[in-house]
mmCIF file of C-alpha atoms in Angstrom:
data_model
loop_
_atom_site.group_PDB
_atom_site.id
_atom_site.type_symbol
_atom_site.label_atom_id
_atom_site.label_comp_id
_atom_site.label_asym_id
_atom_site.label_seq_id
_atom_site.Cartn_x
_atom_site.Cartn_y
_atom_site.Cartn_z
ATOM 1 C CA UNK A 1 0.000 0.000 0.000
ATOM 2 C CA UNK A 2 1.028 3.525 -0.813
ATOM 3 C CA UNK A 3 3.226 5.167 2.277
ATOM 4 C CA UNK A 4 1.182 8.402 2.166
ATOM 5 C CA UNK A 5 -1.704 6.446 4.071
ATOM 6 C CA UNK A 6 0.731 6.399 7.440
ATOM 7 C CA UNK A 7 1.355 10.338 6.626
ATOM 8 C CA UNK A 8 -2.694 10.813 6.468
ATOM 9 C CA UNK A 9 -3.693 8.680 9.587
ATOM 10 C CA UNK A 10 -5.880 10.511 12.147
ATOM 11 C CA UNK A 11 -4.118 11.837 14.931
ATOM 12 C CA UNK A 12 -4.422 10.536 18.408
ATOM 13 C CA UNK A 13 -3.319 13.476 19.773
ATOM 14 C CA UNK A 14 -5.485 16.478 21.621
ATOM 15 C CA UNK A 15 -4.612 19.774 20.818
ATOM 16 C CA UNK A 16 -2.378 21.600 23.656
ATOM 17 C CA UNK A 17 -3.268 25.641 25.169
ATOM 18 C CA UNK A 18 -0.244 26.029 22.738
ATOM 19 C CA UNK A 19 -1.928 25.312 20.121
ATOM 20 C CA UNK A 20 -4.133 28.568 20.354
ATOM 21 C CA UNK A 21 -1.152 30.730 20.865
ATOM 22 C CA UNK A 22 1.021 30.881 17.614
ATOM 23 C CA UNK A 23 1.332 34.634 17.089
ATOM 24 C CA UNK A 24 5.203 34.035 17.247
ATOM 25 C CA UNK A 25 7.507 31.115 14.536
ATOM 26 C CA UNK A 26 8.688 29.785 18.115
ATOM 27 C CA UNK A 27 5.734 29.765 19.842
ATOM 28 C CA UNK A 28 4.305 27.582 16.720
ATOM 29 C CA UNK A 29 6.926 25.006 16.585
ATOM 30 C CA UNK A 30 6.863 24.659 20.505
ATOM 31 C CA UNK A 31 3.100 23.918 19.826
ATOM 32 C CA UNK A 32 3.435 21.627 16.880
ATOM 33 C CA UNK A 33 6.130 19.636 18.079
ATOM 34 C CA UNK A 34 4.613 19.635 21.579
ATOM 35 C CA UNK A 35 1.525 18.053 19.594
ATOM 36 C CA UNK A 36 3.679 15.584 17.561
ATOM 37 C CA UNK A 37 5.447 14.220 21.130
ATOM 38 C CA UNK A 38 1.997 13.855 22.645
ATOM 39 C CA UNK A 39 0.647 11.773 19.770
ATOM 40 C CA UNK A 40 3.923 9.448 19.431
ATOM 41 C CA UNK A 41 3.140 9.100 23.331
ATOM 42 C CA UNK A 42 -0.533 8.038 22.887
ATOM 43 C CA UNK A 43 0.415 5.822 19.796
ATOM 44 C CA UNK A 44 3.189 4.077 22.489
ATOM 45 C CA UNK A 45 0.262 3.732 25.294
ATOM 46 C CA UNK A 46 -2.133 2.454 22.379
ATOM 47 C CA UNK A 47 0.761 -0.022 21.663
ATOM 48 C CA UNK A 48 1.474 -1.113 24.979
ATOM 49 C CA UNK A 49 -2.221 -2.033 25.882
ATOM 50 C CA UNK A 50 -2.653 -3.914 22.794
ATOM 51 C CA UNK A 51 0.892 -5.957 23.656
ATOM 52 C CA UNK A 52 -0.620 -6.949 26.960
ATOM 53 C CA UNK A 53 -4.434 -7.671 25.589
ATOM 54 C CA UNK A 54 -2.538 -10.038 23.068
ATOM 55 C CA UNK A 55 -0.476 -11.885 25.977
ATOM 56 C CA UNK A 56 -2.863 -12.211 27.851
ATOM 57 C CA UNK A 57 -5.479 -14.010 25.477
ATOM 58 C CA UNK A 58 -3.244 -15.178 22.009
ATOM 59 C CA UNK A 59 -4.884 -14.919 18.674
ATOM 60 C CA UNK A 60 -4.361 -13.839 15.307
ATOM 61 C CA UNK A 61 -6.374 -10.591 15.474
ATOM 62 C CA UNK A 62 -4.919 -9.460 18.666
ATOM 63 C CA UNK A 63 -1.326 -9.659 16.552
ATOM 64 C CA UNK A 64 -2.356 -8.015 13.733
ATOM 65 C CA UNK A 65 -3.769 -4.973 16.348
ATOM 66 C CA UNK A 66 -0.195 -5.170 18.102
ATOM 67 C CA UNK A 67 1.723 -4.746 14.634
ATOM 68 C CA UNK A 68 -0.287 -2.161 13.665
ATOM 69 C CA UNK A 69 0.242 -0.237 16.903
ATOM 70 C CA UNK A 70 4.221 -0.740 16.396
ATOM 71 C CA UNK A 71 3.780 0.606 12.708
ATOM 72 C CA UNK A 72 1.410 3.768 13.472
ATOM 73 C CA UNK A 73 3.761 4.618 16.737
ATOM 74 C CA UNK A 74 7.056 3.985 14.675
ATOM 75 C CA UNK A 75 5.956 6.462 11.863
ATOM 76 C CA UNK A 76 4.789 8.802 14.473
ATOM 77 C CA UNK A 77 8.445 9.107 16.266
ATOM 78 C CA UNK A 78 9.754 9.402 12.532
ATOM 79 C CA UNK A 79 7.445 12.806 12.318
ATOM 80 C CA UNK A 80 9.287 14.164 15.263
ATOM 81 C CA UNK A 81 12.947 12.041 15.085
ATOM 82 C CA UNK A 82 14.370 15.350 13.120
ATOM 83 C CA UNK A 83 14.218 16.841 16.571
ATOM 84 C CA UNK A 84 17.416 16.578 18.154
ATOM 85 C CA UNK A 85 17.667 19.354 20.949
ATOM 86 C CA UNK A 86 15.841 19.748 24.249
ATOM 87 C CA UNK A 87 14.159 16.774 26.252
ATOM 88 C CA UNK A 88 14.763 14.097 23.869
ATOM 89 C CA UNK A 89 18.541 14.495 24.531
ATOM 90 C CA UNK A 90 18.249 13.684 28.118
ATOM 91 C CA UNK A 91 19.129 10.128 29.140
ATOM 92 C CA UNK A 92 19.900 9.044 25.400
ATOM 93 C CA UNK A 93 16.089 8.909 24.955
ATOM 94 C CA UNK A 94 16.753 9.152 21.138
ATOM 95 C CA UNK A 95 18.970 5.945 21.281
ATOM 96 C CA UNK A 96 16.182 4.518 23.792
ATOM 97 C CA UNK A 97 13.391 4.910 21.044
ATOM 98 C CA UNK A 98 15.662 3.948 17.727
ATOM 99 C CA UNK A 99 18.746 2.168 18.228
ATOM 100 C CA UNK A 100 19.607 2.677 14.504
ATOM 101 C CA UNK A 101 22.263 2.325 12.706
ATOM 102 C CA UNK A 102 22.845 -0.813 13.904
ATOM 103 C CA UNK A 103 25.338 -2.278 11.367
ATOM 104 C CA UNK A 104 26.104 -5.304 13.579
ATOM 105 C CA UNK A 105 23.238 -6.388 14.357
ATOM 106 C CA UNK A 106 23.346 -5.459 17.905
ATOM 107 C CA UNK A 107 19.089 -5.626 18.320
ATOM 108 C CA UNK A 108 19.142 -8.848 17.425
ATOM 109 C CA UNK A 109 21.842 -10.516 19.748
ATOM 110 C CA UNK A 110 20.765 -8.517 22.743
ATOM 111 C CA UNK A 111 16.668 -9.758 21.910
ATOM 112 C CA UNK A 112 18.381 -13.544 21.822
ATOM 113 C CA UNK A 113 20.592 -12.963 25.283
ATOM 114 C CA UNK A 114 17.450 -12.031 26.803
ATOM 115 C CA UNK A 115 15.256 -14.592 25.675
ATOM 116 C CA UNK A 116 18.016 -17.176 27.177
ATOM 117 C CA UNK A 117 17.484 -15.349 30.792
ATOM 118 C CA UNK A 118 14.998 -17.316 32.921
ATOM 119 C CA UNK A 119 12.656 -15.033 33.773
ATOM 120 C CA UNK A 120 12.134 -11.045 32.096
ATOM 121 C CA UNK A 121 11.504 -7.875 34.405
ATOM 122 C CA UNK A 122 10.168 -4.821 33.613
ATOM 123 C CA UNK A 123 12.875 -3.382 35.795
ATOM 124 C CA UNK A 124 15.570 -5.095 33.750
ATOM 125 C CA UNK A 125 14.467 -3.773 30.726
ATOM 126 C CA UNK A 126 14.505 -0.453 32.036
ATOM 127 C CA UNK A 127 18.007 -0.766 33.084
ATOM 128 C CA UNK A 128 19.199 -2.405 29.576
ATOM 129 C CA UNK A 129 20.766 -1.189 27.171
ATOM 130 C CA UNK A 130 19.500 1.063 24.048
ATOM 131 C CA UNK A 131 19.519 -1.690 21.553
ATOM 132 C CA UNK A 132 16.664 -3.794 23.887
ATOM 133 C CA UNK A 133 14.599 -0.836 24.769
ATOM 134 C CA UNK A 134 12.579 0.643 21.768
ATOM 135 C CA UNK A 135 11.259 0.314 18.138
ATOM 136 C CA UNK A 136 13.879 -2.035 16.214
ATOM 137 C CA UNK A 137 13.632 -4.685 19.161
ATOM 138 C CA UNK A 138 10.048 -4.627 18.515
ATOM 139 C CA UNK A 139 10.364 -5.089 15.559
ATOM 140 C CA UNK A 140 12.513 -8.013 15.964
ATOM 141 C CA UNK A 141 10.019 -9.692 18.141
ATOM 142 C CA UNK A 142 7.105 -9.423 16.137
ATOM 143 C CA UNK A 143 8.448 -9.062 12.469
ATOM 144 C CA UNK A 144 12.379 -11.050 11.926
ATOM 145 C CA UNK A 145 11.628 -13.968 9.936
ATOM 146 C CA UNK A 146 13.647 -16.206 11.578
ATOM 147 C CA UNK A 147 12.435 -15.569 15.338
ATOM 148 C CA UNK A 148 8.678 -15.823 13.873
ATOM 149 C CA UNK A 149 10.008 -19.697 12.810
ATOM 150 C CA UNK A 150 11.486 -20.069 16.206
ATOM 151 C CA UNK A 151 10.620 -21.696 19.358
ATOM 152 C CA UNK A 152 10.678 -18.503 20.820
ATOM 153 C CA UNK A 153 8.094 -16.924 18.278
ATOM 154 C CA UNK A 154 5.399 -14.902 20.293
ATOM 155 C CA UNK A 155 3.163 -16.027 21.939
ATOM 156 C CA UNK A 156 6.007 -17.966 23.973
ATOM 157 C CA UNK A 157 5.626 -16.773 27.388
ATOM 158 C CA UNK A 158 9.002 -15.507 27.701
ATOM 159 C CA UNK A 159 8.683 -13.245 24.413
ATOM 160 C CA UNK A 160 5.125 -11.993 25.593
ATOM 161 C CA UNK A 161 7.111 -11.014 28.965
ATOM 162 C CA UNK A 162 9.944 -9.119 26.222
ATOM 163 C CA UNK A 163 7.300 -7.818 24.009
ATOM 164 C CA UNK A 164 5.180 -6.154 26.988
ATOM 165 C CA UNK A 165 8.205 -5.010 29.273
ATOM 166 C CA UNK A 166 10.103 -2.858 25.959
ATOM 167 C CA UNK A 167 6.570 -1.742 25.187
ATOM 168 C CA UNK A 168 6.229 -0.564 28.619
ATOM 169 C CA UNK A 169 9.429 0.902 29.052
ATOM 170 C CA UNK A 170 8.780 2.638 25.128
ATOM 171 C CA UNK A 171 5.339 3.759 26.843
ATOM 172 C CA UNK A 172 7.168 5.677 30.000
ATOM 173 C CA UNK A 173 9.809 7.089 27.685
ATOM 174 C CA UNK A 174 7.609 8.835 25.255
ATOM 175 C CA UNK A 175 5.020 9.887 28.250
ATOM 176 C CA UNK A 176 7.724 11.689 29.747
ATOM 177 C CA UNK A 177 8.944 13.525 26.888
ATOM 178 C CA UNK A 178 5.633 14.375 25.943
ATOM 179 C CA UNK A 179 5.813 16.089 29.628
ATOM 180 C CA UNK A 180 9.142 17.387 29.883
ATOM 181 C CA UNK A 181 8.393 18.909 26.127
ATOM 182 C CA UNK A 182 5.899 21.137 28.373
ATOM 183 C CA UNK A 183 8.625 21.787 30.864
ATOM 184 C CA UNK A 184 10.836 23.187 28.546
ATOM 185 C CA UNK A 185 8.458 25.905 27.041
ATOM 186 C CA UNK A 186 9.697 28.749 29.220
ATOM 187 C CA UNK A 187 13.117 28.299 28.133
ATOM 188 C CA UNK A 188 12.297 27.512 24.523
ATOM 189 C CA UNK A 189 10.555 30.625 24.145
ATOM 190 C CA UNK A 190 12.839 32.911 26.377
ATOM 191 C CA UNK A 191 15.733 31.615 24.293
ATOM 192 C CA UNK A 192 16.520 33.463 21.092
ATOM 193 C CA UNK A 193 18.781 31.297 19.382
ATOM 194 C CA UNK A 194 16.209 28.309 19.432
ATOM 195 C CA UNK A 195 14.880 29.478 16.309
ATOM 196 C CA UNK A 196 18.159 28.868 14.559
ATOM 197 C CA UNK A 197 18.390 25.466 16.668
ATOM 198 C CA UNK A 198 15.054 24.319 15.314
ATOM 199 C CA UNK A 199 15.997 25.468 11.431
ATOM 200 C CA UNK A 200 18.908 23.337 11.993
ATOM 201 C CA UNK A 201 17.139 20.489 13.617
ATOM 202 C CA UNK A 202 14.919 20.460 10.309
ATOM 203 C CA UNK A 203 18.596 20.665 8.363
ATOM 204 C CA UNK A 204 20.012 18.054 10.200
ATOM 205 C CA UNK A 205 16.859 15.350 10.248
ATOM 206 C CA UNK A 206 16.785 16.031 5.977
ATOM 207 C CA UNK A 207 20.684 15.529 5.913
ATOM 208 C CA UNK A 208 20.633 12.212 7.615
ATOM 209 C CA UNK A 209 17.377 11.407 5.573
ATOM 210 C CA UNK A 210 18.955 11.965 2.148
ATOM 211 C CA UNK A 211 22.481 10.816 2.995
ATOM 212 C CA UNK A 212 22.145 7.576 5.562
ATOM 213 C CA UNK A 213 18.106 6.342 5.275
ATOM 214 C CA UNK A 214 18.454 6.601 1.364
ATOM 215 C CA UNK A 215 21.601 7.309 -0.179
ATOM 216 C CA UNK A 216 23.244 4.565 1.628
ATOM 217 C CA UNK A 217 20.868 1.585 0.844
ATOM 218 C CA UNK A 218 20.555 2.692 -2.676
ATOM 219 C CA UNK A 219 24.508 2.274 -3.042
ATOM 220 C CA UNK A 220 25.398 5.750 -3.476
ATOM 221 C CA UNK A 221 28.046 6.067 -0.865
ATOM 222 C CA UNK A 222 30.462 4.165 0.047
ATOM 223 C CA UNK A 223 30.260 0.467 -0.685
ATOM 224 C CA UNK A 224 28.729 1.799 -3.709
ATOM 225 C CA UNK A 225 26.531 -1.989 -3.739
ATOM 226 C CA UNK A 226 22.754 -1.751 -3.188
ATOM 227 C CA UNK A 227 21.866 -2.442 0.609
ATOM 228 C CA UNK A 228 18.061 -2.475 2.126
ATOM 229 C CA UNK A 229 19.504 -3.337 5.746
ATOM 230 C CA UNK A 230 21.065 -0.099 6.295
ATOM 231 C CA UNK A 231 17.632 1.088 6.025
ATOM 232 C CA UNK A 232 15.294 1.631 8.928
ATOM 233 C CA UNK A 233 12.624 -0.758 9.921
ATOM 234 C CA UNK A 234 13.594 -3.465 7.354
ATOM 235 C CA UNK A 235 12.572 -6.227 8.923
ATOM 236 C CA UNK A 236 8.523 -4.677 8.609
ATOM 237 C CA UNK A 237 9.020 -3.453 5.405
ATOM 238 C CA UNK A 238 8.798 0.239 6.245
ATOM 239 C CA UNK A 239 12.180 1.851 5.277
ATOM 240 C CA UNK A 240 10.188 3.978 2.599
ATOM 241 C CA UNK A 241 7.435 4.621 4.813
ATOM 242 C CA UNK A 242 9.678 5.757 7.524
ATOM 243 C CA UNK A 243 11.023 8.151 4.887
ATOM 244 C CA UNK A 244 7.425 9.705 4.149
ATOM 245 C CA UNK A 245 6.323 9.705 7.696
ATOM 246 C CA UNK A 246 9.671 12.103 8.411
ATOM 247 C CA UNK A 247 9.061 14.294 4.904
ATOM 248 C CA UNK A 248 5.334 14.758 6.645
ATOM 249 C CA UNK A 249 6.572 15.484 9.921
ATOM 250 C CA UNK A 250 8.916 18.443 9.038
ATOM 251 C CA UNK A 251 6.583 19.676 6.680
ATOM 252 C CA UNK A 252 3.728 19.284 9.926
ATOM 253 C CA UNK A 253 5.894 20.085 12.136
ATOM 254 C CA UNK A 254 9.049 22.382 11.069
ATOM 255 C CA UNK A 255 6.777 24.306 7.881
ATOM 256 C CA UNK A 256 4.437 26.074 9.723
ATOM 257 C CA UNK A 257 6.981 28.177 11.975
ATOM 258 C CA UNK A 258 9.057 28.581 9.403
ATOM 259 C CA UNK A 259 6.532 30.025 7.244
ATOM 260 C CA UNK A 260 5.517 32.802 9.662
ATOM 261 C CA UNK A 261 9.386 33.285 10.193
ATOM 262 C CA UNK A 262 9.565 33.962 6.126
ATOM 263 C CA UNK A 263 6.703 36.449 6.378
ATOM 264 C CA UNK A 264 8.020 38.211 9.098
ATOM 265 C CA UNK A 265 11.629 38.579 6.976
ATOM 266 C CA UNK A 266 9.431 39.886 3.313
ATOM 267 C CA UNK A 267 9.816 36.403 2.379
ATOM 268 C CA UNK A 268 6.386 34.736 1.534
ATOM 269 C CA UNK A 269 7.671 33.255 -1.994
ATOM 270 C CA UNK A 270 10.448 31.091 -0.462
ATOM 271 C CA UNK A 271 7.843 30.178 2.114
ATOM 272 C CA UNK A 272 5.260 29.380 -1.168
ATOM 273 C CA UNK A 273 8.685 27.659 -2.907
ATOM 274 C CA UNK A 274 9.374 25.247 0.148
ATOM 275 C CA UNK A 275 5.964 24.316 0.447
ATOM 276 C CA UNK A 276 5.655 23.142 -3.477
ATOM 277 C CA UNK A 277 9.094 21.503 -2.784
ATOM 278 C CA UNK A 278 6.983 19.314 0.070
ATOM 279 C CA UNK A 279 4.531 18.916 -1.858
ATOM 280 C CA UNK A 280 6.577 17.156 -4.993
ATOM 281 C CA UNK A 281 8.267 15.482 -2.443
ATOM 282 C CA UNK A 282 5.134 13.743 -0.590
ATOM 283 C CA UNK A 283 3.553 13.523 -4.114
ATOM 284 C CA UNK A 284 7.046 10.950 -5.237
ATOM 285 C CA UNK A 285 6.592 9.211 -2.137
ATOM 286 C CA UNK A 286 3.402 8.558 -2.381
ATOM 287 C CA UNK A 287 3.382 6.773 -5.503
ATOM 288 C CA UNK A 288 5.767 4.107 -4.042
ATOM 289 C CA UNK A 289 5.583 1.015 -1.493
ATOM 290 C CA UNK A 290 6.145 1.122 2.177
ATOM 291 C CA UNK A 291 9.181 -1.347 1.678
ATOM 292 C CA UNK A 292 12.352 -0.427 -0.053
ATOM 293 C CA UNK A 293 13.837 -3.858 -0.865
ATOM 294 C CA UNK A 294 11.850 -4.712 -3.912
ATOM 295 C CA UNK A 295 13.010 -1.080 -5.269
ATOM 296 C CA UNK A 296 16.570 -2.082 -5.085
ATOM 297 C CA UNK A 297 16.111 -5.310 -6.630
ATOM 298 C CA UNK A 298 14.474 -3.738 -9.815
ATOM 299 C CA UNK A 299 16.326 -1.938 -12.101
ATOM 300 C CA UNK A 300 13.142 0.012 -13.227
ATOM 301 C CA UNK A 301 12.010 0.433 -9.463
ATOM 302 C CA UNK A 302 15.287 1.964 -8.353
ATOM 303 C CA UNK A 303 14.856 4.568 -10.743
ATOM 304 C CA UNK A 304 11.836 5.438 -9.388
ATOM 305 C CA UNK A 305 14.482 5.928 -6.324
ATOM 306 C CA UNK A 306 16.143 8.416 -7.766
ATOM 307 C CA UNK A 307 13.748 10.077 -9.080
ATOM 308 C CA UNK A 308 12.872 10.711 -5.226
ATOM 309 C CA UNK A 309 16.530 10.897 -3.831
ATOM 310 C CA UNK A 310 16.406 14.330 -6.271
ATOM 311 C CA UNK A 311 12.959 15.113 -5.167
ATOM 312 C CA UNK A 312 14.872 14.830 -1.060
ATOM 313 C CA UNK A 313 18.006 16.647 -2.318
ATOM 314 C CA UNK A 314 15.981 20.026 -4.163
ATOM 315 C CA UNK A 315 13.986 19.772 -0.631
ATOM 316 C CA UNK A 316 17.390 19.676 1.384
ATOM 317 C CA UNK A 317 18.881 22.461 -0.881
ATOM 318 C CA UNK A 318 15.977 24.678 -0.810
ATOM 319 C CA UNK A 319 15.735 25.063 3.148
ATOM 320 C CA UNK A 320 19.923 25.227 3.551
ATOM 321 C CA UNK A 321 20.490 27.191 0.598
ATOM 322 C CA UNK A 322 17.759 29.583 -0.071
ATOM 323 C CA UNK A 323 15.504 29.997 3.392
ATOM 324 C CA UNK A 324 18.239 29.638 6.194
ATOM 325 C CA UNK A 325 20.193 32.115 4.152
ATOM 326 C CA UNK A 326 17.396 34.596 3.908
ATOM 327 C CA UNK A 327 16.525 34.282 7.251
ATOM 328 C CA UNK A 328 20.475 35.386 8.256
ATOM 329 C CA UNK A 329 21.450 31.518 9.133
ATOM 330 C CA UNK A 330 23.827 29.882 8.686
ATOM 331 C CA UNK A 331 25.389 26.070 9.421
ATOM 332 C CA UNK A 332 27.225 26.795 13.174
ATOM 333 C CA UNK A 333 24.155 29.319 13.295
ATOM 334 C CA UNK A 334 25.170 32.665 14.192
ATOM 335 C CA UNK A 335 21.693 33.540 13.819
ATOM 336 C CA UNK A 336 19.051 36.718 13.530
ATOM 337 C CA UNK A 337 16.175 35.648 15.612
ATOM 338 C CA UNK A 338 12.544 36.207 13.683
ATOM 339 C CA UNK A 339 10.551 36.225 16.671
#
């Protein structure tokens, strides 16, 4: 199915007393992104009750409800991953929610190790390591082809134990950012420089896009040889929706502030240029699948590949080289403050 159903699902999310008090680019981004947290958070509660529901009574629909809670809460964090300042870099919660890359397959060893322990806590979950605490070991549990062949393939009572404890550990850790997001709204706003630090968040979250999540699999750095497992979320098949779901979330997210931002600097047709740039872009990603494997295995589908790679690149040059420029910054950010 087309990716740009994920980027079109009905939030869970309530609107916040932010949300009624934009009158400033800041003040709208604080808002938005305050709204995107709180829906990744409800998504990870929505995911964690369907987990235990499943445990506790085994069947096929209660599995299909839990993988479709890890997909719509997975594509929600990708709407707000370009975020990389503030709450979400206090105790490595990034790494806790995505331990990605993982080039050596770290998820995967720590999920066995764990499996082999004789009984699994909550509390020792909460104490592991990154690479056993979020989306990817999900994954693993409920998507790896080789553990769904396995003796340990869920419903085993030890991965139900697994599957519920990094669900509720994923549950607490998006809850509190969701709150400390809230927490850090007197010092977001009071802080001039934050509007350079969120244009560079935006920068940052498209570099890493273009360059790592779809340059690299395609074979254009590096090893030069096609590659779907650097992707994300390869074992579900979502490395191309997790590339839509982030497109949507800085244009959801990142656009609206940074349109008021242009109007208040005489810019309204770089704000009207960036938003048919997001546009094009959504529109290329919409016309292909959620999974990016079968586009690297056909030469025809890969060019459909680059046809977005340029689409991500124009959208990446655009923001760096026409709109942080005319806003006064600049990469290191020695910024003019629009608010």
């Amino acid at each position: 199915m087309p990716a740009l159903r994920h980027l079109i699902a009905v939030p869970l999310f309530v609107l916040t007393p932010w949300a009624l008090a934009t009158e400033t680019p800041r003040k709208q981004w604080l808002a938005d992104i305050g709204d995107g947290y709180q829906s990744l958070a409800n998504r990870a509660a929505e995911l964690q009750r369907v987990a235990e529901d499943y445990c506790a009574v085994p069947g096929t629909d209660g599995r299909t409800q839990v993988e479709t809670a890890w997909k719509e809460a997975f594509l929600d964090w990708q709407a707000v991953r370009f975020v990389d300042f503030g709450p979400i870099e206090q105790h490595s919660r990034a790494w806790q929610i995505q331990f990605w890359p993982d080039s050596k397959n770290l998820v995967a060893r720590k999920v066995g190790f764990a499996l082999d322990q004789s009984a699994i806590t909550q509390q020792q979950i909460d104490e592991a390591g990154v690479a056993l605490q979020g989306f990817p070991a999900l994954e693993y549990l409920l998507f790896d082809s080789r553990m769904g062949q396995s003796e340990q393939a869920l419903p085993a009572d030890q991965t139900c134990q697994l599957l519920t404890a990094i669900a509720g550990h994923l549950e607490t850790t998006t809850a509190n950012l969701a709150e400390d997001w809230q927490h850090f709204a007197p010092h977001y706003l009071s802080m001039e420089s934050y509007t350079a630090r969120t244009v560079e968040a935006g920068l940052n979250g498209l570099e890493i896009l273009q360059a790592r999540r779809l340059a690299e699999p395609m074979g254009l750095r590096n090893t030069k040889k096609r590659n779907p497992y650097l992707g994300d979320a390869w074992r579900s098949g979502h490395s191309l929706a997790a590339i839509g779901a982030s497109v949507d979330g800085l244009y959801r997210y990142l656009y609206p502030g940074l349109k008021t931002l242009l109007r208040q600097h005489n810019k309204p047709e770089l704000a009207e240029r960036l938003a048919k740039q997001f546009d094009s872009t959504l529109e290329e990603l919409n016309a292909l699948p959620d999974a990016l494997a079968p586009s690297l295995e056909d030469d025809e589908k890969y060019r459909e590949l680059q046809s977005l790679f340029i689409e991500i690149t124009q959208l990446e040059q655009v923001l760096a080289n026409r709109v942080a420029p005319a806003l006064g910054i600049s990469r290191g950010f020695n910024s003019s403050d629009g608010d």
